Short mmCIF file of C-alpha atoms in Angstrom, two decimals:
data_model
loop_
_atom_site.label_atom_id
_atom_site.label_comp_id
_atom_site.label_asym_id
_atom_site.label_seq_id
_atom_site.Cartn_x
_atom_site.Cartn_y
_atom_site.Cartn_z
CA MET A 22 -74.39 24.42 29.15
CA ARG A 23 -72.10 26.72 27.18
CA HIS A 24 -73.10 29.67 29.16
CA ASN A 25 -72.57 27.97 32.53
CA ASP A 26 -69.13 26.63 31.38
CA GLU A 27 -67.98 30.17 30.46
CA SER A 28 -69.20 31.51 33.73
CA LEU A 29 -67.38 28.93 35.75
CA CYS A 30 -64.29 29.65 33.72
CA GLN A 31 -64.62 33.32 34.55
CA LYS A 32 -65.08 32.56 38.20
CA GLU A 33 -61.94 30.58 38.47
CA THR A 34 -60.00 33.25 36.46
CA LEU A 35 -60.74 35.80 39.11
CA ASN A 36 -58.79 33.73 41.60
CA ALA A 37 -55.84 33.11 39.34
CA PRO A 38 -52.52 35.06 38.69
CA LYS A 39 -52.49 37.10 35.56
CA GLN A 40 -51.13 34.89 32.68
CA ILE A 41 -52.65 36.67 29.69
CA HIS A 42 -49.42 36.42 27.68
CA ASP A 43 -49.37 32.71 28.18
CA ILE A 44 -52.80 32.21 26.61
CA THR A 45 -52.37 34.75 23.77
CA ASN A 46 -49.28 32.76 22.68
CA LEU A 47 -51.30 29.56 22.32
CA ASN A 48 -52.12 28.01 18.94
CA ILE A 49 -55.67 29.07 18.23
CA ASN A 50 -56.43 25.74 16.59
CA SER A 51 -55.42 23.78 19.80
CA THR A 52 -57.80 22.42 22.28
CA CYS A 53 -55.81 24.10 25.05
CA HIS A 54 -55.60 21.07 27.31
CA HIS A 55 -52.21 21.41 29.11
CA PRO A 56 -51.25 25.21 29.10
CA ILE A 57 -54.66 26.32 30.24
CA GLN A 58 -54.60 23.54 32.88
CA GLN A 59 -51.44 24.99 34.26
CA ILE A 60 -53.03 28.37 34.60
CA TYR A 61 -56.31 27.32 36.19
CA PRO A 62 -56.28 24.47 38.61
CA PRO A 63 -58.92 21.80 37.85
CA SER A 64 -62.13 22.14 39.59
CA PRO A 65 -62.81 19.29 42.04
CA ASN A 66 -66.49 19.22 40.77
CA MET A 67 -66.03 19.11 37.06
CA ASN A 68 -63.71 17.64 34.48
CA PHE A 69 -61.46 20.67 33.57
CA SER A 70 -60.24 19.56 30.21
CA LYS A 71 -63.84 18.62 28.98
CA ARG A 72 -65.08 21.98 30.14
CA LEU A 73 -62.21 23.80 28.41
CA ARG A 74 -62.88 22.02 25.08
CA ARG A 75 -66.19 23.79 24.80
CA VAL A 76 -64.45 27.23 25.13
CA ASN A 77 -62.22 28.27 22.12
CA VAL A 78 -59.14 30.18 22.69
CA SER A 79 -60.46 33.61 21.92
CA GLN A 80 -63.17 33.23 24.36
CA ALA A 81 -60.65 32.10 27.09
CA VAL A 82 -58.55 35.16 26.48
CA LEU A 83 -61.60 37.28 26.84
CA GLN A 84 -62.47 35.74 30.14
CA VAL A 85 -58.99 36.33 31.43
CA VAL A 86 -59.01 39.98 30.35
CA LYS A 87 -62.39 40.42 32.13
CA GLY A 88 -61.06 38.72 35.22
CA ALA A 89 -57.98 40.79 35.26
CA GLN A 90 -60.15 44.00 35.01
CA LYS A 91 -62.24 42.89 37.88
CA TRP A 92 -59.10 41.96 39.91
CA ASN A 93 -58.00 45.58 39.34
CA ASP A 94 -61.57 46.88 40.29
CA ASN A 95 -61.06 44.98 43.65
CA GLY A 96 -58.12 47.12 44.30
CA LYS A 97 -55.26 44.71 43.43
CA ASN A 98 -52.68 45.33 40.69
CA ASP A 99 -52.45 41.97 38.87
CA ALA A 100 -49.33 43.17 36.97
CA SER A 101 -47.24 43.80 40.07
CA TRP A 102 -46.31 41.99 43.30
CA ASP A 103 -45.40 43.15 46.74
CA ILE A 104 -41.63 43.43 47.06
CA TYR A 105 -40.38 39.98 48.52
CA GLU A 106 -37.85 40.31 51.33
CA VAL A 107 -34.62 38.54 50.81
CA SER A 108 -33.78 35.72 53.26
CA GLU A 109 -31.52 36.32 56.19
CA HIS A 110 -29.14 33.76 54.80
CA ALA A 111 -28.84 35.76 51.57
CA LYS A 112 -28.50 39.09 53.50
CA HIS A 113 -25.45 37.80 55.25
CA THR A 114 -23.86 36.27 52.20
CA VAL A 115 -21.17 38.85 51.32
CA ASN A 116 -17.91 38.41 49.44
CA PRO A 117 -15.50 40.80 50.81
CA ILE A 118 -13.64 41.02 47.42
CA ARG A 119 -16.89 42.00 45.70
CA GLN A 120 -17.62 44.57 48.44
CA VAL A 121 -14.17 46.27 47.79
CA CYS A 122 -14.05 45.89 43.96
CA ASP A 123 -17.53 47.02 43.27
CA THR A 124 -16.77 50.45 44.62
CA MET A 125 -13.79 50.64 42.17
CA SER A 126 -15.53 51.84 38.92
CA ILE A 127 -12.36 52.81 37.27
CA ALA A 128 -11.73 52.31 33.48
CA PRO A 129 -8.26 51.22 32.47
CA ASN A 130 -6.05 53.43 30.32
CA PRO A 131 -7.20 52.80 26.67
CA ASN A 132 -3.71 53.29 25.39
CA LYS A 133 -2.28 50.36 27.27
CA SER A 134 -3.26 46.64 27.26
CA LEU A 135 -4.86 45.46 30.51
CA ILE A 136 -2.62 43.31 32.60
CA LYS A 137 -4.74 41.21 35.00
CA LEU A 138 -2.74 40.67 38.16
CA HIS A 139 -5.79 40.16 40.35
CA LEU A 140 -7.29 36.80 39.29
CA GLY A 141 -6.25 33.72 41.20
CA ASP A 142 -7.09 31.47 38.16
CA PRO A 143 -3.89 29.92 36.79
CA SER A 144 -5.70 28.85 33.54
CA LEU A 145 -6.27 32.34 32.36
CA THR A 146 -2.67 33.62 31.69
CA GLY A 147 -1.40 31.13 29.05
CA SER A 148 1.53 30.07 31.17
CA PHE A 149 -0.19 26.94 32.73
CA PRO A 150 -2.11 24.54 30.48
CA PRO A 151 -3.35 21.35 32.11
CA SER A 152 -1.43 18.23 32.04
CA PRO A 153 -2.05 16.01 28.93
CA VAL A 154 -2.58 13.24 31.52
CA ALA A 155 -5.66 15.07 32.75
CA GLU A 156 -7.03 15.69 29.31
CA ILE A 157 -6.72 11.99 28.42
CA ALA A 158 -8.29 10.97 31.61
CA ILE A 159 -11.25 13.12 31.01
CA GLU A 160 -11.68 11.87 27.38
CA THR A 161 -11.33 8.22 28.66
CA ALA A 162 -13.95 8.75 31.39
CA LEU A 163 -16.26 10.51 28.86
CA ARG A 164 -16.03 7.72 26.35
CA SER A 165 -16.65 4.95 28.90
CA HIS A 166 -20.28 6.14 29.41
CA LYS A 167 -19.90 5.05 33.09
CA TYR A 168 -20.18 8.52 34.51
CA ASN A 169 -23.29 10.05 32.85
CA GLY A 170 -25.62 9.52 35.76
CA TYR A 171 -25.81 10.40 39.46
CA GLY A 172 -23.15 9.04 41.78
CA PRO A 173 -23.01 8.60 45.52
CA ALA A 174 -23.32 11.96 47.27
CA ILE A 175 -19.95 11.55 48.89
CA GLY A 176 -18.37 10.51 45.62
CA TYR A 177 -17.55 7.33 43.84
CA VAL A 178 -15.60 4.92 45.87
CA GLU A 179 -12.89 4.59 43.31
CA ALA A 180 -12.32 8.21 43.30
CA ARG A 181 -12.20 8.44 47.08
CA GLU A 182 -9.80 5.56 47.14
CA SER A 183 -7.53 7.41 44.77
CA VAL A 184 -7.46 10.42 47.05
CA ALA A 185 -6.72 8.11 49.98
CA ARG A 186 -3.88 6.36 48.17
CA HIS A 187 -2.36 9.69 47.14
CA PHE A 188 -2.50 11.42 50.55
CA SER A 189 -2.21 8.65 53.07
CA THR A 190 1.09 8.68 54.99
CA PRO A 191 2.45 6.49 57.79
CA GLN A 192 1.90 9.46 60.16
CA ALA A 193 -1.60 10.17 58.89
CA PRO A 194 -3.10 6.95 57.30
CA ILE A 195 -6.43 7.44 55.64
CA THR A 196 -8.91 5.19 53.73
CA ALA A 197 -11.80 5.93 51.33
CA ASP A 198 -14.05 6.11 54.31
CA ASP A 199 -12.20 9.17 55.49
CA VAL A 200 -12.78 11.03 52.11
CA ILE A 201 -15.79 13.10 50.96
CA LEU A 202 -15.67 14.52 47.49
CA ALA A 203 -16.79 18.09 46.94
CA SER A 204 -17.46 20.54 44.31
CA GLY A 205 -14.15 22.21 44.63
CA CYS A 206 -12.12 23.03 47.68
CA SER A 207 -14.45 25.99 48.40
CA HIS A 208 -17.30 23.50 48.80
CA ALA A 209 -15.17 21.32 51.06
CA LEU A 210 -14.50 24.47 53.19
CA GLN A 211 -18.23 25.11 53.32
CA MET A 212 -19.09 21.64 54.56
CA ALA A 213 -16.29 21.86 57.21
CA ILE A 214 -17.58 25.10 58.64
CA GLU A 215 -21.31 24.06 58.50
CA VAL A 216 -20.73 20.82 60.21
CA LEU A 217 -18.69 22.27 63.05
CA ALA A 218 -20.41 25.69 64.02
CA ASN A 219 -23.74 26.91 64.83
CA PRO A 220 -25.09 30.58 64.72
CA GLY A 221 -23.42 32.55 67.39
CA ASP A 222 -20.28 30.40 67.36
CA ASN A 223 -16.94 31.66 66.07
CA ILE A 224 -14.12 30.20 64.06
CA LEU A 225 -10.54 31.70 64.07
CA VAL A 226 -9.38 32.72 60.62
CA PRO A 227 -6.12 34.21 59.44
CA SER A 228 -5.78 37.96 58.77
CA PRO A 229 -4.68 38.61 56.02
CA GLY A 230 -6.54 35.66 54.62
CA PHE A 231 -8.83 34.20 52.00
CA PRO A 232 -12.08 36.15 52.12
CA LEU A 233 -14.35 33.34 51.25
CA TYR A 234 -13.97 32.09 54.89
CA SER A 235 -16.04 35.16 55.96
CA THR A 236 -18.52 34.66 53.17
CA LEU A 237 -19.16 31.08 54.29
CA MET A 238 -19.40 31.95 57.99
CA ARG A 239 -21.43 35.13 57.94
CA SER A 240 -24.15 33.65 55.87
CA HIS A 241 -24.73 31.23 58.88
CA GLN A 242 -24.18 34.08 61.45
CA ILE A 243 -20.92 32.43 62.54
CA GLU A 244 -18.35 35.04 63.67
CA ASP A 245 -15.22 35.11 61.65
CA ARG A 246 -12.72 36.05 64.41
CA PHE A 247 -9.38 37.21 62.84
CA TYR A 248 -6.03 36.20 64.22
CA GLU A 249 -2.95 38.04 63.18
CA LEU A 250 -0.34 37.00 60.66
CA ASP A 251 2.71 39.07 61.65
CA MET A 252 3.59 40.73 58.32
CA CYS A 253 6.81 42.09 59.79
CA GLU A 254 7.98 38.64 60.70
CA GLY A 255 7.39 36.74 57.49
CA ALA A 256 3.57 36.46 57.87
CA GLN A 257 3.97 33.92 60.70
CA ILE A 258 0.89 33.30 62.99
CA ASN A 259 1.02 35.40 65.97
CA LEU A 260 0.52 32.66 68.53
CA ASP A 261 -0.19 34.87 71.45
CA ASN A 262 -2.88 36.70 69.52
CA LEU A 263 -4.34 33.41 68.35
CA GLU A 264 -4.79 32.01 71.89
CA SER A 265 -6.06 35.28 73.24
CA LEU A 266 -9.12 35.02 70.88
CA MET A 267 -10.39 31.67 72.17
CA ASP A 268 -13.50 31.52 74.15
CA CYS A 269 -16.33 28.94 74.88
CA ARG A 270 -18.05 29.68 71.57
CA THR A 271 -14.84 29.07 69.53
CA ARG A 272 -15.38 25.92 67.37
CA ALA A 273 -12.30 25.58 65.18
CA ILE A 274 -9.10 27.09 63.83
CA ILE A 275 -8.50 27.63 60.05
CA VAL A 276 -4.97 27.19 59.06
CA ASN A 277 -4.18 28.10 55.30
CA ASN A 278 -0.88 26.65 54.24
CA PRO A 279 0.64 27.73 51.79
CA SER A 280 -1.15 31.08 52.30
CA ASN A 281 -3.42 32.93 49.99
CA PRO A 282 -2.78 35.83 49.85
CA THR A 283 0.66 36.11 51.31
CA GLY A 284 2.34 33.14 49.52
CA VAL A 285 4.15 32.15 52.76
CA VAL A 286 4.76 28.57 53.67
CA LEU A 287 4.72 27.82 57.39
CA SER A 288 7.58 25.90 58.84
CA ARG A 289 7.12 22.56 60.62
CA ASP A 290 8.10 23.98 64.00
CA HIS A 291 5.57 26.75 63.50
CA LEU A 292 2.73 24.35 62.69
CA GLU A 293 3.67 22.19 65.71
CA ASP A 294 3.22 25.30 67.90
CA VAL A 295 -0.26 25.85 66.47
CA LEU A 296 -1.23 22.31 67.12
CA ARG A 297 -0.03 22.47 70.78
CA ILE A 298 -2.43 25.39 71.19
CA ALA A 299 -5.25 23.58 69.44
CA HIS A 300 -4.68 20.47 71.59
CA LYS A 301 -4.55 22.48 74.75
CA HIS A 302 -7.85 24.05 74.11
CA ARG A 303 -9.45 20.96 72.39
CA LEU A 304 -10.04 22.78 69.21
CA PRO A 305 -10.17 21.00 65.82
CA ILE A 306 -8.48 22.49 62.86
CA ILE A 307 -9.74 23.17 59.26
CA ALA A 308 -6.53 22.84 57.14
CA ASP A 309 -6.91 24.62 53.91
CA GLU A 310 -4.25 23.04 51.82
CA ILE A 311 -5.30 23.69 48.29
CA TYR A 312 -1.77 25.09 47.50
CA GLY A 313 0.10 22.20 49.05
CA GLU A 314 3.31 21.19 47.28
CA LEU A 315 3.26 24.49 45.28
CA THR A 316 6.43 25.62 47.02
CA TYR A 317 9.80 26.89 45.84
CA ASP A 318 13.02 28.46 47.03
CA GLY A 319 13.54 25.53 49.39
CA ALA A 320 10.45 25.81 51.24
CA GLU A 321 8.94 22.53 52.48
CA PHE A 322 5.09 21.86 52.65
CA VAL A 323 4.18 19.84 55.63
CA PRO A 324 0.72 18.49 55.77
CA LEU A 325 -0.87 19.49 59.12
CA ALA A 326 -2.32 15.99 59.76
CA THR A 327 1.09 14.32 59.78
CA LEU A 328 2.33 16.30 62.81
CA GLU A 329 -0.15 15.68 65.67
CA PRO A 330 -2.47 12.63 65.85
CA ARG A 331 -4.37 13.87 68.85
CA VAL A 332 -5.95 16.90 67.13
CA PRO A 333 -8.81 16.15 64.82
CA ILE A 334 -8.25 17.84 61.44
CA LEU A 335 -10.53 18.40 58.45
CA THR A 336 -8.22 18.81 55.40
CA CYS A 337 -9.66 20.73 52.49
CA ASP A 338 -8.05 20.38 49.14
CA GLY A 339 -8.71 19.76 45.40
CA ILE A 340 -7.32 19.66 41.85
CA GLY A 341 -8.06 23.29 40.99
CA LYS A 342 -4.81 24.96 41.82
CA ARG A 343 -1.94 22.25 41.61
CA TYR A 344 -3.42 20.64 38.56
CA LEU A 345 -4.36 24.03 36.95
CA VAL A 346 -8.10 23.23 36.38
CA PRO A 347 -10.12 25.34 38.86
CA GLY A 348 -13.19 25.26 36.47
CA TRP A 349 -13.38 21.35 36.82
CA ARG A 350 -14.77 21.93 40.30
CA LEU A 351 -13.59 18.82 42.16
CA GLY A 352 -12.21 18.89 45.69
CA TRP A 353 -12.24 16.78 48.73
CA LEU A 354 -12.49 16.83 52.57
CA ILE A 355 -10.33 14.26 54.48
CA VAL A 356 -11.28 13.53 58.06
CA HIS A 357 -8.19 12.95 60.25
CA ASP A 358 -9.52 11.58 63.52
CA ARG A 359 -7.59 8.84 65.17
CA TYR A 360 -9.25 9.20 68.52
CA ASP A 361 -12.92 9.10 67.39
CA ALA A 362 -13.64 12.73 68.45
CA PHE A 363 -15.43 13.21 65.08
CA THR A 364 -17.94 10.26 65.17
CA GLN A 365 -20.94 12.55 64.85
CA ILE A 366 -18.98 15.01 62.55
CA ARG A 367 -18.58 12.20 60.01
CA LYS A 368 -22.47 11.58 60.02
CA GLY A 369 -22.97 15.28 59.53
CA LEU A 370 -20.63 15.49 56.69
CA VAL A 371 -22.39 12.69 54.83
CA ALA A 372 -25.80 14.62 55.45
CA LEU A 373 -24.27 17.87 54.09
CA SER A 374 -22.84 16.17 50.97
CA GLN A 375 -26.36 15.32 50.01
CA LYS A 376 -27.18 19.02 49.31
CA ILE A 377 -25.52 18.88 45.88
CA VAL A 378 -26.03 15.18 45.26
CA GLY A 379 -22.27 14.80 44.79
CA PRO A 380 -19.78 16.66 42.56
CA CYS A 381 -19.29 16.21 38.86
CA ALA A 382 -19.31 12.48 38.10
CA LEU A 383 -17.20 12.85 34.93
CA ILE A 384 -14.27 14.51 36.73
CA GLN A 385 -14.58 11.89 39.40
CA GLY A 386 -14.12 9.21 36.82
CA ALA A 387 -10.94 10.97 35.72
CA LEU A 388 -9.49 11.57 39.12
CA PRO A 389 -7.72 8.29 39.76
CA LYS A 390 -5.49 8.68 36.57
CA ILE A 391 -4.98 12.50 37.26
CA LEU A 392 -3.60 11.74 40.64
CA SER A 393 -1.51 8.65 39.90
CA ASP A 394 -0.09 9.52 36.47
CA THR A 395 0.64 13.24 36.39
CA PRO A 396 4.45 13.37 36.19
CA ALA A 397 6.59 15.32 38.65
CA SER A 398 7.94 17.40 35.77
CA PHE A 399 4.50 18.94 35.46
CA PHE A 400 4.64 20.45 38.90
CA GLU A 401 8.32 21.30 38.61
CA ARG A 402 7.63 23.53 35.69
CA ILE A 403 4.79 25.26 37.61
CA THR A 404 6.96 26.04 40.58
CA SER A 405 9.89 27.04 38.57
CA ILE A 406 7.82 29.77 36.73
CA LEU A 407 6.29 30.94 40.11
CA ALA A 408 9.73 31.14 41.67
CA LYS A 409 11.12 33.14 38.73
CA ASN A 410 8.31 35.52 38.75
CA ALA A 411 8.35 36.03 42.48
CA CYS A 412 12.14 36.87 42.27
CA ILE A 413 11.62 39.23 39.47
CA VAL A 414 8.75 41.14 41.23
CA HIS A 415 10.52 41.20 44.55
CA GLU A 416 13.86 42.48 43.13
CA ARG A 417 12.24 45.22 41.03
CA LEU A 418 9.60 46.52 43.42
CA SER A 419 11.97 46.45 46.35
CA ARG A 420 13.74 49.39 44.86
CA VAL A 421 10.66 51.67 44.74
CA ARG A 422 10.25 54.10 47.41
CA GLY A 423 6.97 53.51 49.47
CA LEU A 424 6.65 49.84 48.53
CA ARG A 425 7.73 46.75 50.46
CA PRO A 426 7.16 43.40 48.86
CA LEU A 427 6.84 40.34 51.14
CA LYS A 428 8.94 37.58 49.65
CA PRO A 429 6.75 34.45 48.96
CA ASN A 430 7.80 30.83 48.78
CA GLY A 431 4.66 29.06 47.82
CA ALA A 432 1.18 29.46 46.28
CA MET A 433 0.70 31.88 43.41
CA TYR A 434 0.70 35.29 45.05
CA MET A 435 2.81 38.19 46.47
CA MET A 436 1.67 40.86 48.94
CA ILE A 437 3.27 44.35 48.70
CA ALA A 438 2.91 46.92 51.36
CA ILE A 439 2.19 50.58 50.45
CA ASP A 440 3.38 53.70 52.30
CA GLU A 441 0.30 55.70 52.40
CA GLN A 442 2.13 59.04 52.77
CA PHE A 443 3.09 58.56 49.10
CA TYR A 444 0.29 56.79 47.59
CA GLY A 445 -2.91 57.07 49.79
CA ASP A 446 -4.62 53.93 50.93
CA ASP A 447 -4.61 50.67 49.09
CA LYS A 448 -7.75 51.15 47.21
CA THR A 449 -6.57 54.62 45.87
CA PHE A 450 -3.33 53.03 44.88
CA VAL A 451 -5.02 50.23 42.97
CA GLN A 452 -7.59 52.50 41.36
CA ASN A 453 -4.96 54.86 40.12
CA LEU A 454 -2.78 52.06 38.88
CA ILE A 455 -5.65 50.78 36.69
CA ALA A 456 -6.54 54.26 35.36
CA GLU A 457 -3.05 55.25 34.51
CA GLU A 458 -1.18 51.99 33.73
CA SER A 459 -3.98 49.45 33.10
CA VAL A 460 -2.55 47.15 35.66
CA PHE A 461 -5.19 45.46 37.79
CA CYS A 462 -4.22 44.34 41.28
CA LEU A 463 -6.43 43.54 44.29
CA PRO A 464 -6.31 45.88 47.30
CA GLY A 465 -5.36 44.41 50.58
CA SER A 466 -8.53 45.57 52.13
CA ALA A 467 -10.21 42.62 50.28
CA PHE A 468 -8.01 40.23 52.44
CA HIS A 469 -8.46 42.15 55.76
CA ALA A 470 -5.02 43.74 55.07
CA PRO A 471 -5.34 47.51 54.42
CA SER A 472 -2.18 49.27 53.18
CA TRP A 473 -1.19 46.21 51.12
CA PHE A 474 -2.07 44.87 47.64
CA ARG A 475 -1.87 41.47 46.07
CA ILE A 476 -0.63 40.30 42.76
CA VAL A 477 -0.63 36.93 41.05
CA LEU A 478 2.52 35.32 39.80
CA THR A 479 1.12 33.14 37.05
CA HIS A 480 1.75 35.31 33.96
CA PRO A 481 4.45 34.72 31.38
CA THR A 482 7.78 36.22 32.46
CA ASN A 483 7.52 39.07 29.92
CA VAL A 484 4.16 40.11 31.02
CA THR A 485 5.31 40.04 34.70
CA ILE A 486 8.36 42.26 33.82
CA GLU A 487 6.03 44.66 31.88
CA ALA A 488 3.67 44.87 34.84
CA CYS A 489 6.59 45.73 37.18
CA GLU A 490 7.80 48.34 34.81
CA ARG A 491 4.38 50.06 34.75
CA ILE A 492 4.06 49.98 38.41
CA ILE A 493 7.49 51.62 38.85
CA GLN A 494 6.57 54.25 36.24
CA TYR A 495 3.40 54.93 38.11
CA CYS A 496 5.29 55.35 41.40
CA ASN A 497 7.99 57.51 39.83
CA ARG A 498 5.29 59.91 38.62
CA ARG A 499 4.28 60.27 42.30
CA GLY A 500 7.72 61.69 42.98
CA CYS A 501 9.21 58.58 44.32
CA ILE A 502 12.93 57.73 43.83
CA GLN A 503 14.36 54.28 43.51
CA HIS A 504 16.98 52.97 46.12
CA LYS A 505 15.18 54.90 48.93
CA THR A 506 15.65 54.90 52.60
CA PRO A 507 12.84 53.66 54.71
CA THR A 508 10.27 56.00 56.23
CA SER A 509 9.13 56.14 59.70
CA GLN A 510 6.07 54.04 58.86
CA PHE A 511 8.21 50.95 58.24
CA SER A 512 10.10 49.22 60.97
CA ASP A 513 13.71 47.94 60.77
CA ALA A 514 12.40 44.48 60.87
CA PHE A 515 10.08 45.13 57.89
CA GLN A 516 12.97 46.71 55.96
CA GLU A 517 15.07 43.62 56.59
CA LEU A 518 12.33 41.41 55.43
CA SER A 519 11.93 43.16 52.10
CA ASN A 520 15.67 42.81 51.48
CA GLU A 521 15.95 39.09 52.02
CA THR A 522 16.64 38.43 48.47
CA SER A 523 19.46 40.50 46.90
CA GLU A 524 19.61 41.40 43.13
CA SER A 525 22.39 38.84 42.54
CA GLU A 526 20.11 36.02 43.74
CA CYS A 527 17.65 36.62 41.13
CA PHE A 528 19.79 35.66 38.17
CA LEU A 529 18.15 38.20 35.94
CA SER A 530 19.27 38.60 32.42
CA GLU A 531 18.46 40.85 29.59
CA SER A 532 16.20 38.10 28.03
CA ASP A 533 13.98 38.21 31.20
#
């Protein structure tokens, strides 16, 4: 019986993957019930655990070694596998920022501290702690022990109701049934794209624009078709270009307001023009409004859904940017559909929400208090710092020959044009700036905007000033002179745009 049991064990070993290390790590005094059973599937003709009890561990190891040798004798390498092909979905999942930045293997100047002007995370700079209201709300939710388990895939009803209360307006009324919670605004965008388009379809996206749109579309073989933001006209949407791109496979328009990366806030009139085109062509809109209300210098943020009831709109938003907690990963998608064009889309969104079984329950538990109790002074402090930094950067870099800042009035960013005859292309400029001055910006190529670069405006004022001075020093070493005259590469309109804010308007002092 003992011999027959060992032979049977060896026979099964020859048909199993090599797991020698798993067995040699076993306790030799054990009866080897469970680990061995994982390695060798039970025989349908014999009780596996009883059979293995008659074989001690050392004998089991010997049988595996013999089996592995015979496996090799049959021409197979048990220690290696054929290379698995990556899925088509993964092949098409590409982040344009990573594509650009991975080619920039430049070490910063070791003699200068690194200033990171490339990260759109407001929590990293020290200027923007979260509201105490949010911290208390999280603690209260945690101690309640009500949010330790799974919640509904679309989100807890009390959390969805808090979103509806906060964002509902007479022009665009919503209820909890119109809200689906998501794992951040990016996840809301993903659901909006996936529910509207199929492979081979296209969605119109801004250029320059947030590169994640392309990542989310290309992975599903949806075309990201770029419409122009006129950078010589305040980064407004080129309406003629937008309309010219539409065809029978166009499924939606993405409108990002306030804009990443330009920092521009679109006016009410301009948004109404976009909505007229969308209604004319019966195209829904995905409204990326994650920077809503983060405006300054008199700019007014107008939620797109409040302007035109006939156009169905999926609004994507979250707490990451305005409430300064992007790592908490809570966003939402609001369905604005007063004429029932999205009856099936609503069902599709519910189905898609089940992929992640709902966002973080703990943050959902804190959401009602975060939305209702965060004081206006919290947001006023954020926008005042952004406004001051925007003014400082614009005033200083406008003096530099070969640079043209685009004055923002919202979000957390500024775009600056580069005259390539002085500095080369945007990637060259950024790489040299890192190597010589340890200032890290993002090249405009990452946003579909070559010959530009983007900086964040979330640092303390003294750091922002230091970054500007280093950029100026770098440019001066390239032979550029301040207070320049425009070159032929820049139009009069662009020159006028860069001079919108005079030095006197910035109210700079020695303490800045």
